[in-house]
CSV table of C-alpha atoms in Angstrom, one decimal:
chain,number,residue,atom,x,y,z
R,1,MET,CA,0.1,0.0,0.0
R,2,GLU,CA,2.9,2.2,1.0
R,3,PHE,CA,4.2,1.5,-2.6
R,4,ASP,CA,1.3,2.0,-4.5
R,5,LEU,CA,0.8,5.5,-2.9
R,6,TYR,CA,4.5,6.8,-3.5
R,7,TRP,CA,3.7,6.1,-6.8
R,8,LEU,CA,0.6,7.9,-6.6
R,9,LEU,CA,2.3,11.2,-5.3
R,10,LEU,CA,4.9,11.0,-7.7
R,11,ALA,CA,2.6,10.6,-10.6
R,12,PHE,CA,0.1,13.1,-9.6
R,13,PRO,CA,2.7,16.3,-9.9
R,14,PHE,CA,3.6,15.1,-13.7
R,15,VAL,CA,-0.2,14.3,-14.8
R,16,PHE,CA,-1.2,18.0,-13.6
R,17,LEU,CA,1.6,19.4,-15.6
R,18,LEU,CA,1.0,17.3,-18.6
R,19,GLY,CA,-3.1,18.3,-18.2
R,20,TRP,CA,-1.3,22.4,-18.0
R,21,THR,CA,0.3,22.2,-20.6
R,22,ALA,CA,-2.3,20.5,-22.9
R,23,SER,CA,-4.6,23.6,-22.1
R,24,ARG,CA,-1.9,26.0,-22.8
R,25,LEU,CA,-1.5,24.5,-26.6
R,26,ASP,CA,-5.3,24.8,-26.9
R,27,LEU,CA,-5.7,28.6,-25.8
R,28,ARG,CA,-2.7,29.2,-27.8
R,29,GLN,CA,-4.1,27.7,-30.7
R,30,LEU,CA,-7.9,29.4,-30.0
R,31,LYS,CA,-5.8,32.8,-30.0
R,32,ARG,CA,-4.2,32.1,-33.5
R,33,GLU,CA,-7.7,31.4,-35.0
R,34,ASP,CA,-9.3,34.0,-33.6
R,35,ARG,CA,-6.6,36.7,-34.5
R,36,ALA,CA,-6.5,34.4,-38.0
R,37,SER,CA,-10.3,35.3,-38.6
R,38,PRO,CA,-10.6,39.3,-38.0
R,39,GLN,CA,-7.5,39.5,-39.9
R,40,ALA,CA,-8.9,37.9,-43.3
R,41,TYR,CA,-12.2,39.0,-43.0
R,42,PHE,CA,-10.5,43.0,-42.4
R,43,LYS,CA,-8.5,42.2,-45.2
R,44,GLY,CA,-11.3,41.9,-47.2
R,45,LEU,CA,-13.0,44.5,-46.4
R,46,ASN,CA,-9.7,46.5,-47.3
R,47,LEU,CA,-9.6,44.5,-50.7
R,48,LEU,CA,-13.6,45.4,-50.8
R,49,LEU,CA,-12.9,49.4,-50.6
R,50,ASN,CA,-10.2,49.0,-52.9
R,51,GLU,CA,-12.7,47.3,-55.9
R,52,GLN,CA,-10.7,44.4,-55.7
R,53,GLN,CA,-13.2,41.7,-55.7
R,54,ASP,CA,-12.1,38.2,-56.9
R,55,LYS,CA,-9.6,39.0,-53.5
R,56,ALA,CA,-11.7,40.1,-51.6
R,57,ILE,CA,-13.8,37.0,-52.2
R,58,ASP,CA,-10.8,34.8,-51.5
R,59,ALA,CA,-10.3,36.5,-48.3
R,60,PHE,CA,-13.6,36.1,-47.4
R,61,ILE,CA,-13.3,32.4,-47.8
R,62,GLU,CA,-10.7,32.2,-46.0
R,63,ALA,CA,-11.9,34.2,-42.6
R,64,VAL,CA,-15.4,31.6,-42.8
R,65,GLN,CA,-12.8,28.5,-42.9
R,66,HIS,CA,-11.2,30.1,-39.5
R,67,ASP,CA,-15.0,30.4,-38.2
R,68,PRO,CA,-17.2,28.7,-40.4
R,69,ASP,CA,-20.0,29.4,-37.8
R,70,THR,CA,-19.5,33.2,-38.4
R,71,SER,CA,-23.0,34.0,-40.4
R,72,ASP,CA,-22.0,37.7,-41.0
R,73,LEU,CA,-19.5,36.4,-43.1
R,74,HIS,CA,-21.5,34.1,-44.6
R,75,PHE,CA,-23.7,37.0,-46.0
R,76,ALA,CA,-20.7,39.6,-46.8
R,77,LEU,CA,-19.4,36.1,-49.4
R,78,GLY,CA,-22.8,35.2,-51.4
R,79,ASN,CA,-23.4,39.6,-51.5
R,80,LEU,CA,-20.2,39.5,-52.7
R,81,PHE,CA,-21.2,36.4,-54.9
R,82,ARG,CA,-24.2,38.1,-56.0
R,83,ARG,CA,-22.7,41.4,-57.2
R,84,ARG,CA,-20.6,39.8,-59.2
R,85,GLY,CA,-23.1,37.2,-60.8
R,86,GLU,CA,-21.6,34.0,-59.6
R,87,TYR,CA,-25.5,33.1,-58.8
R,88,GLU,CA,-24.6,29.6,-58.2
R,89,ARG,CA,-22.3,30.3,-55.4
R,90,ALA,CA,-24.6,32.6,-54.5
R,91,ILE,CA,-27.1,30.2,-53.9
R,92,ARG,CA,-24.8,27.8,-52.5
R,93,VAL,CA,-23.7,30.0,-49.4
R,94,HIS,CA,-26.6,30.8,-48.7
R,95,GLN,CA,-28.7,27.9,-48.0
R,96,HIS,CA,-25.5,26.3,-46.3
R,97,LEU,CA,-26.5,29.0,-43.9
R,98,LEU,CA,-30.7,28.1,-44.3
R,99,ALA,CA,-29.6,23.9,-43.7
R,100,ARG,CA,-28.1,25.4,-40.1
R,101,ALA,CA,-30.2,24.0,-37.4
R,102,ASP,CA,-28.3,26.6,-34.7
R,103,LEU,CA,-29.4,29.9,-36.7
R,104,LYS,CA,-31.7,32.5,-35.2
R,105,ARG,CA,-34.7,33.6,-36.3
R,106,ASP,CA,-33.5,36.7,-37.8
R,107,GLU,CA,-30.9,35.4,-39.1
R,108,ARG,CA,-33.0,32.4,-41.1
R,109,GLU,CA,-34.9,35.2,-42.8
R,110,ARG,CA,-32.2,37.4,-43.4
R,111,ALA,CA,-30.9,34.1,-45.5
R,112,GLN,CA,-33.8,33.4,-47.4
R,113,HIS,CA,-34.5,36.9,-47.9
R,114,ALA,CA,-31.0,36.8,-49.7
R,115,LEU,CA,-31.4,33.7,-51.4
R,116,ALA,CA,-34.8,34.7,-52.9
R,117,HIS,CA,-32.8,37.8,-54.2
R,118,ASP,CA,-30.1,35.1,-55.8
R,119,PHE,CA,-32.8,33.0,-57.6
R,120,MET,CA,-34.5,36.3,-58.5
R,121,LYS,CA,-31.0,37.3,-60.2
R,122,ALA,CA,-30.0,34.4,-61.5
R,123,GLY,CA,-33.8,34.0,-63.3
R,124,LEU,CA,-35.0,31.4,-61.3
R,125,PHE,CA,-38.2,32.8,-61.1
R,126,ASP,CA,-40.5,30.2,-60.3
R,127,ARG,CA,-37.8,29.1,-57.1
R,128,ALA,CA,-37.5,33.1,-56.3
R,129,GLU,CA,-41.4,33.3,-56.4
R,130,GLU,CA,-41.5,30.4,-53.6
R,131,ALA,CA,-38.7,31.8,-51.5
R,132,PHE,CA,-40.5,35.1,-51.4
R,133,LYS,CA,-43.6,34.2,-50.5
R,134,ALA,CA,-42.0,32.2,-47.5
R,135,LEU,CA,-40.8,35.7,-46.0
R,136,GLU,CA,-44.9,36.5,-45.6
R,137,GLY,CA,-44.9,37.4,-41.5
R,138,THR,CA,-41.7,38.3,-41.6
R,139,ALA,CA,-39.6,41.3,-40.9
R,140,PHE,CA,-39.0,41.3,-45.1
R,141,SER,CA,-42.5,40.7,-46.1
R,142,THR,CA,-42.6,44.1,-47.6
R,143,ASP,CA,-40.0,43.9,-49.6
R,144,ALA,CA,-40.8,40.2,-50.2
R,145,ARG,CA,-44.2,41.7,-52.3
R,146,LEU,CA,-42.6,44.0,-53.9
R,147,ALA,CA,-40.1,41.9,-55.8
R,148,LEU,CA,-42.9,39.5,-56.2
R,149,LEU,CA,-45.0,42.3,-57.9
R,150,SER,CA,-41.9,42.8,-60.1
R,151,LEU,CA,-41.6,39.3,-60.8
R,152,HIS,CA,-45.0,39.0,-61.8
R,153,GLU,CA,-44.8,42.0,-64.0
R,154,ARG,CA,-41.6,40.4,-65.3
R,155,SER,CA,-43.0,37.6,-66.1
R,156,ARG,CA,-46.4,39.1,-67.9
R,157,ASN,CA,-48.5,37.2,-64.8
R,158,TRP,CA,-51.6,40.6,-64.5
R,159,HIS,CA,-53.8,38.7,-62.5
R,160,PRO,CA,-51.1,37.7,-59.7
R,161,ALA,CA,-49.6,41.1,-59.8
R,162,ILE,CA,-52.9,43.0,-59.0
R,163,ASP,CA,-53.3,40.5,-56.3
R,164,VAL,CA,-49.6,41.5,-54.6
R,165,ALA,CA,-50.4,45.2,-55.8
R,166,ARG,CA,-54.1,45.3,-53.9
R,167,GLN,CA,-52.2,43.6,-50.8
R,168,LEU,CA,-49.2,46.0,-50.9
R,169,GLU,CA,-51.4,49.3,-51.1
R,170,ALA,CA,-53.9,47.6,-47.8
R,171,ALA,CA,-50.4,47.4,-45.7
R,172,GLY,CA,-50.3,51.4,-46.4
R,173,THR,CA,-47.0,51.0,-48.3
R,174,GLY,CA,-47.9,53.7,-50.7
R,175,SER,CA,-50.4,53.8,-53.8
R,176,PHE,CA,-50.6,51.5,-56.7
R,177,SER,CA,-53.3,52.6,-58.3
R,178,GLN,CA,-51.8,53.7,-61.4
R,179,ARG,CA,-49.9,50.4,-61.5
R,180,MET,CA,-53.0,48.1,-61.3
R,181,ALA,CA,-54.7,50.1,-64.2
R,182,HIS,CA,-51.8,49.0,-66.5
R,183,HIS,CA,-52.4,45.3,-65.2
R,184,TRP,CA,-55.9,45.9,-66.3
R,185,CYS,CA,-55.0,47.4,-69.6
R,186,GLU,CA,-52.6,44.7,-70.4
R,187,VAL,CA,-55.3,42.2,-69.4
R,188,ALA,CA,-57.4,43.9,-71.6
R,189,HIS,CA,-54.7,44.2,-74.4
R,190,GLU,CA,-54.1,40.0,-74.4
R,191,ALA,CA,-57.8,39.4,-74.2
R,192,ASP,CA,-58.6,41.4,-77.3
R,193,ALA,CA,-55.1,39.9,-78.9
R,194,ARG,CA,-57.5,36.6,-78.6
R,195,GLY,CA,-60.6,38.2,-79.9
R,196,ARG,CA,-62.5,38.1,-76.3
R,197,ALA,CA,-64.2,41.5,-76.9
R,198,GLU,CA,-65.9,40.9,-73.4
R,199,GLU,CA,-63.1,40.3,-71.5
R,200,ALA,CA,-60.9,43.6,-72.6
R,201,GLU,CA,-64.1,45.6,-72.2
R,202,GLN,CA,-64.8,44.6,-68.5
R,203,ALA,CA,-61.0,44.9,-67.7
R,204,LEU,CA,-60.7,48.3,-69.4
R,205,GLN,CA,-63.7,49.1,-67.1
R,206,ARG,CA,-61.9,47.9,-64.0
R,207,ALA,CA,-58.3,50.0,-65.0
R,208,ARG,CA,-60.8,53.2,-65.5
R,209,GLU,CA,-62.2,52.3,-61.3
R,210,ALA,CA,-58.5,51.7,-60.0
R,211,ALA,CA,-57.6,55.0,-61.7
R,212,PRO,CA,-59.7,56.9,-62.9
R,213,GLN,CA,-57.5,59.7,-63.9
R,214,ALA,CA,-55.0,57.3,-66.0
R,215,ALA,CA,-54.9,58.0,-69.1
R,216,ARG,CA,-53.6,54.8,-70.6
R,217,PRO,CA,-57.2,53.3,-70.3
R,218,LEU,CA,-58.8,56.4,-72.2
R,219,VAL,CA,-56.7,55.6,-74.7
R,220,MET,CA,-57.0,52.5,-75.2
R,221,GLN,CA,-61.2,52.6,-75.2
R,222,GLY,CA,-61.5,55.3,-77.3
R,223,GLN,CA,-58.8,53.0,-80.2
R,224,ARG,CA,-61.3,50.0,-79.0
R,225,LEU,CA,-64.3,52.4,-80.4
R,226,ALA,CA,-62.5,53.6,-83.4
R,227,ARG,CA,-61.5,50.2,-84.7
R,228,GLN,CA,-65.0,49.2,-84.2
R,229,GLY,CA,-66.4,51.9,-86.1
R,230,GLN,CA,-67.8,53.7,-83.6
R,231,HIS,CA,-66.4,57.7,-84.1
R,232,ASP,CA,-68.5,59.2,-82.5
R,233,LYS,CA,-68.6,57.1,-78.9
R,234,ALA,CA,-64.5,57.3,-80.0
R,235,LEU,CA,-64.9,61.1,-79.7
R,236,ARG,CA,-66.5,61.3,-76.5
R,237,VAL,CA,-64.3,59.4,-74.4
R,238,TRP,CA,-61.2,61.1,-75.6
R,239,ASP,CA,-63.2,64.6,-74.9
R,240,ASP,CA,-62.8,63.0,-71.3
R,241,LEU,CA,-59.0,62.3,-72.4
R,242,MET,CA,-58.6,66.0,-73.4
R,243,VAL,CA,-59.6,67.4,-70.2
R,244,MET,CA,-58.2,65.1,-68.0
R,245,GLN,CA,-54.7,64.3,-69.5
R,246,PRO,CA,-54.4,67.1,-72.0
R,247,GLN,CA,-50.8,66.0,-71.7
R,248,ALA,CA,-51.6,62.8,-73.0
R,249,PHE,CA,-53.9,63.5,-75.9
R,250,SER,CA,-51.2,63.8,-78.3
R,251,LEU,CA,-50.7,60.3,-78.2
R,252,ILE,CA,-54.2,60.0,-80.2
R,253,ALA,CA,-54.3,63.8,-81.2
R,254,MET,CA,-54.6,62.5,-85.1
R,255,ASP,CA,-56.8,59.6,-84.3
R,256,TYR,CA,-59.0,62.0,-82.9
R,257,ALA,CA,-59.3,64.4,-86.2
R,258,LYS,CA,-59.8,61.3,-88.3
R,259,CYS,CA,-62.5,59.9,-85.8
R,260,ALA,CA,-63.9,63.6,-86.5
R,261,GLN,CA,-63.7,63.6,-90.0
R,262,ALA,CA,-65.5,60.5,-90.2
R,263,CYS,CA,-68.6,61.0,-88.7
R,264,GLY,CA,-68.9,64.9,-89.8
R,265,GLU,CA,-67.6,66.6,-87.1
R,266,ASP,CA,-64.5,68.8,-88.5
R,267,SER,CA,-65.4,72.2,-86.9
R,268,VAL,CA,-66.1,71.4,-83.4
R,269,ALA,CA,-63.4,68.8,-83.5
R,270,LEU,CA,-61.1,71.9,-84.8
R,271,ASP,CA,-62.5,74.4,-82.1
R,272,LYS,CA,-61.5,72.0,-79.3
R,273,LEU,CA,-58.1,71.5,-81.1
R,274,GLN,CA,-57.4,75.2,-81.3
R,275,GLY,CA,-58.5,75.3,-77.4
R,276,LEU,CA,-56.0,71.9,-76.4
R,277,TYR,CA,-53.0,73.3,-78.3
R,278,ALA,CA,-53.5,76.8,-76.6
R,279,GLN,CA,-52.9,74.8,-73.9
R,280,VAL,CA,-50.4,72.3,-74.9
R,281,PRO,CA,-48.7,73.3,-77.6
R,282,SER,CA,-47.3,69.9,-79.2
R,283,VAL,CA,-46.6,69.1,-82.9
R,284,ASP,CA,-48.6,65.9,-82.7
R,285,VAL,CA,-51.7,68.6,-81.9
R,286,LEU,CA,-50.9,70.7,-84.5
R,287,ASN,CA,-50.6,68.5,-87.0
R,288,ALA,CA,-53.9,66.9,-86.4
R,289,LEU,CA,-55.7,70.5,-85.8
R,290,ASN,CA,-53.8,71.3,-89.4
R,291,SER,CA,-55.4,68.4,-90.9
R,292,LEU,CA,-58.7,69.8,-90.2
R,293,GLN,CA,-58.3,73.2,-91.3
R,294,ALA,CA,-59.1,73.8,-94.9
R,295,ASP,CA,-57.4,76.9,-95.1
R,296,PRO,CA,-53.5,76.5,-96.9
R,297,GLN,CA,-52.5,79.7,-95.4
R,298,ALA,CA,-53.8,79.5,-92.0
R,299,ARG,CA,-52.0,76.3,-92.0
R,300,ARG,CA,-48.7,77.8,-93.0
R,301,GLN,CA,-49.4,80.1,-90.3
R,302,ALA,CA,-49.9,77.7,-87.7
R,303,LEU,CA,-46.6,76.2,-88.6
R,304,MET,CA,-44.6,79.5,-88.9
R,305,ALA,CA,-46.1,80.3,-85.4
R,306,HIS,CA,-45.0,77.1,-83.9
R,307,ILE,CA,-41.5,77.2,-85.2
R,308,ARG,CA,-40.8,80.6,-83.2
R,309,THR,CA,-41.3,79.0,-80.3
R,310,GLN,CA,-40.9,75.6,-80.3
R,311,PRO,CA,-37.8,75.0,-83.5
R,312,SER,CA,-38.4,71.3,-84.3
R,313,LEU,CA,-37.9,69.7,-87.5
R,314,SER,CA,-41.1,68.2,-87.0
R,315,ALA,CA,-42.6,71.6,-87.9
R,316,ALA,CA,-40.3,72.4,-90.5
R,317,GLN,CA,-41.3,69.4,-92.6
R,318,GLY,CA,-44.6,70.2,-91.8
R,319,LEU,CA,-44.0,73.4,-93.6
R,320,ILE,CA,-42.2,71.5,-96.7
R,321,ARG,CA,-45.4,69.4,-97.0
R,322,GLU,CA,-47.2,73.1,-97.0
R,323,ARG,CA,-45.2,73.7,-99.8
R,324,LEU,CA,-45.1,70.3,-101.8
R,325,ILE,CA,-49.4,70.7,-101.9
R,326,THR,CA,-50.4,74.1,-102.8
R,327,HIS,CA,-47.5,75.1,-104.7
R,328,VAL,CA,-46.5,78.3,-103.5
R,329,PRO,CA,-42.9,79.0,-102.3
R,330,LEU,CA,-41.5,79.6,-99.6
R,331,ASP,CA,-41.4,83.2,-98.6
R,332,GLU,CA,-38.0,84.3,-96.8
R,333,PRO,CA,-39.4,84.5,-93.4
R,334,GLU,CA,-40.0,80.9,-93.4
R,335,ILE,CA,-36.7,80.2,-94.9
R,336,GLU,CA,-35.6,81.8,-91.7
R,337,LEU,CA,-37.5,79.7,-89.5
R,338,MET,CA,-36.9,76.5,-91.2
R,339,GLN,CA,-33.4,77.6,-90.6
R,340,GLN,CA,-33.5,77.7,-87.0
R,341,ALA,CA,-35.6,75.4,-86.5
R,342,LEU,CA,-32.4,72.9,-88.6
R,343,ALA,CA,-30.2,74.9,-86.0
R,344,THR,CA,-31.7,73.8,-83.4
R,345,ALA,CA,-32.4,70.0,-84.3
R,346,ALA,CA,-28.6,69.9,-85.6
R,347,LYS,CA,-27.2,71.3,-82.5
R,348,PRO,CA,-26.7,68.1,-80.3
R,349,LEU,CA,-25.3,66.5,-83.0
R,350,GLN,CA,-22.5,68.9,-83.2
R,351,ARG,CA,-20.7,67.1,-80.7
R,352,TYR,CA,-17.7,65.0,-79.9
R,353,ARG,CA,-18.1,61.6,-78.3
R,354,CYS,CA,-15.3,60.0,-76.0
R,355,ALA,CA,-15.7,56.4,-76.8
R,356,ALA,CA,-14.3,55.2,-73.4
R,357,CYS,CA,-17.0,56.9,-71.3
R,358,GLY,CA,-19.4,58.8,-73.5
R,359,PHE,CA,-18.5,62.3,-72.3
R,360,GLU,CA,-19.9,64.5,-75.1
R,361,SER,CA,-19.1,67.6,-75.7
R,362,GLN,CA,-18.8,70.9,-78.7
R,363,HIS,CA,-14.6,71.2,-78.5
R,364,TYR,CA,-12.5,68.3,-78.9
R,365,PHE,CA,-10.4,67.1,-76.3
R,366,TRP,CA,-7.1,65.0,-76.7
R,367,GLN,CA,-7.8,64.2,-73.1
R,368,CYS,CA,-11.6,63.5,-71.7
R,369,PRO,CA,-12.2,65.5,-69.1
R,370,GLY,CA,-14.8,63.1,-68.3
R,371,CYS,CA,-12.9,59.7,-67.8
R,372,GLN,CA,-9.2,61.1,-68.3
R,373,GLY,CA,-8.0,59.4,-71.1
R,374,TRP,CA,-6.1,60.5,-74.4
R,375,ASP,CA,-7.0,60.1,-77.2
R,376,THR,CA,-10.5,58.8,-77.2
R,377,TYR,CA,-12.8,61.5,-78.6
R,378,PRO,CA,-13.3,60.4,-82.6
R,379,PRO,CA,-12.3,63.1,-84.5
R,380,ARG,CA,-15.9,63.1,-85.9
R,381,ARG,CA,-18.6,64.4,-84.5
R,382,LEU,CA,-21.8,62.4,-84.4
R,383,GLU,CA,-23.8,63.7,-87.1
R,384,ASP,CA,-20.6,62.1,-89.3
R,385,GLN,CA,-20.3,58.5,-87.7
């Protein structure tokens, strides 16, 4: 017994020494790893700020290897992959995060949100839709709905887009009435293409209900009536457009004039167009007005007045057309106005453009003021290219 106790007393300090040495080695290793992880992280951050994304990715991968449980490094790495267009690698990083059982709820939602955007960028719209829908009821629900709305619009799924827009509006995100009106107009356009006139009419009606002041439903409704030969009804619809959206009326100004001629309302339409032109002096409205004007001299005077205030090639072209139709030579004031219109139209083309960055200038530069490149300006103006 004394012999065993003696050896036990001798062994105890030796075992203690071994344990102490092992613990010191573990602590040193742990400290080295802790130092290596932030060093790699800060190195990656510095490279990222210097726009060296390739080296930054390598640094972040090194940091993740030292500390695979750090979610922030995974997010940084995944976002870098997505920015570089490496969507498959970004997807794998965020899927790896979601597979972790110890991930906190807020970080799991963040990873789901990042994964949904990865799918969106990669063009995997079905998987993106599922991923965004999984964010319902989370802190990312509003952003997910906005992304879903954009996704449905890109895929031209108009009815789901309308449903999402209604949800966003009900949640107080903002007004989506104009957007929904466009959605219903797209539904009407597709219905017309399939020969479903009644469905198209109902869709346009819903578009007007969604946004009573929107221009597009009125434009499309009038065009449908004109195609059906109901010119008087088309004029009434476009009269509403003239009052509510005078700026948008130029889109159908010539159609309005043609409908007025078709149903014998030339003089009434002429008076309305003159009043609109005084409010919105556009070339489209002027051309429609002149198509109803029987007096050649009045047409030429209207074109000259427009060129004086708004020199444009379209108005100058109209003046030349009047010369060809009436065979009356242009006088000197008309020629001067045409020269003014041509000079105004040619001015944007009398520029030099840098081939490297697109910087434009009326003067030629040997060194571009934009990108500082040398000999990047072709020695030819835009109108000569």
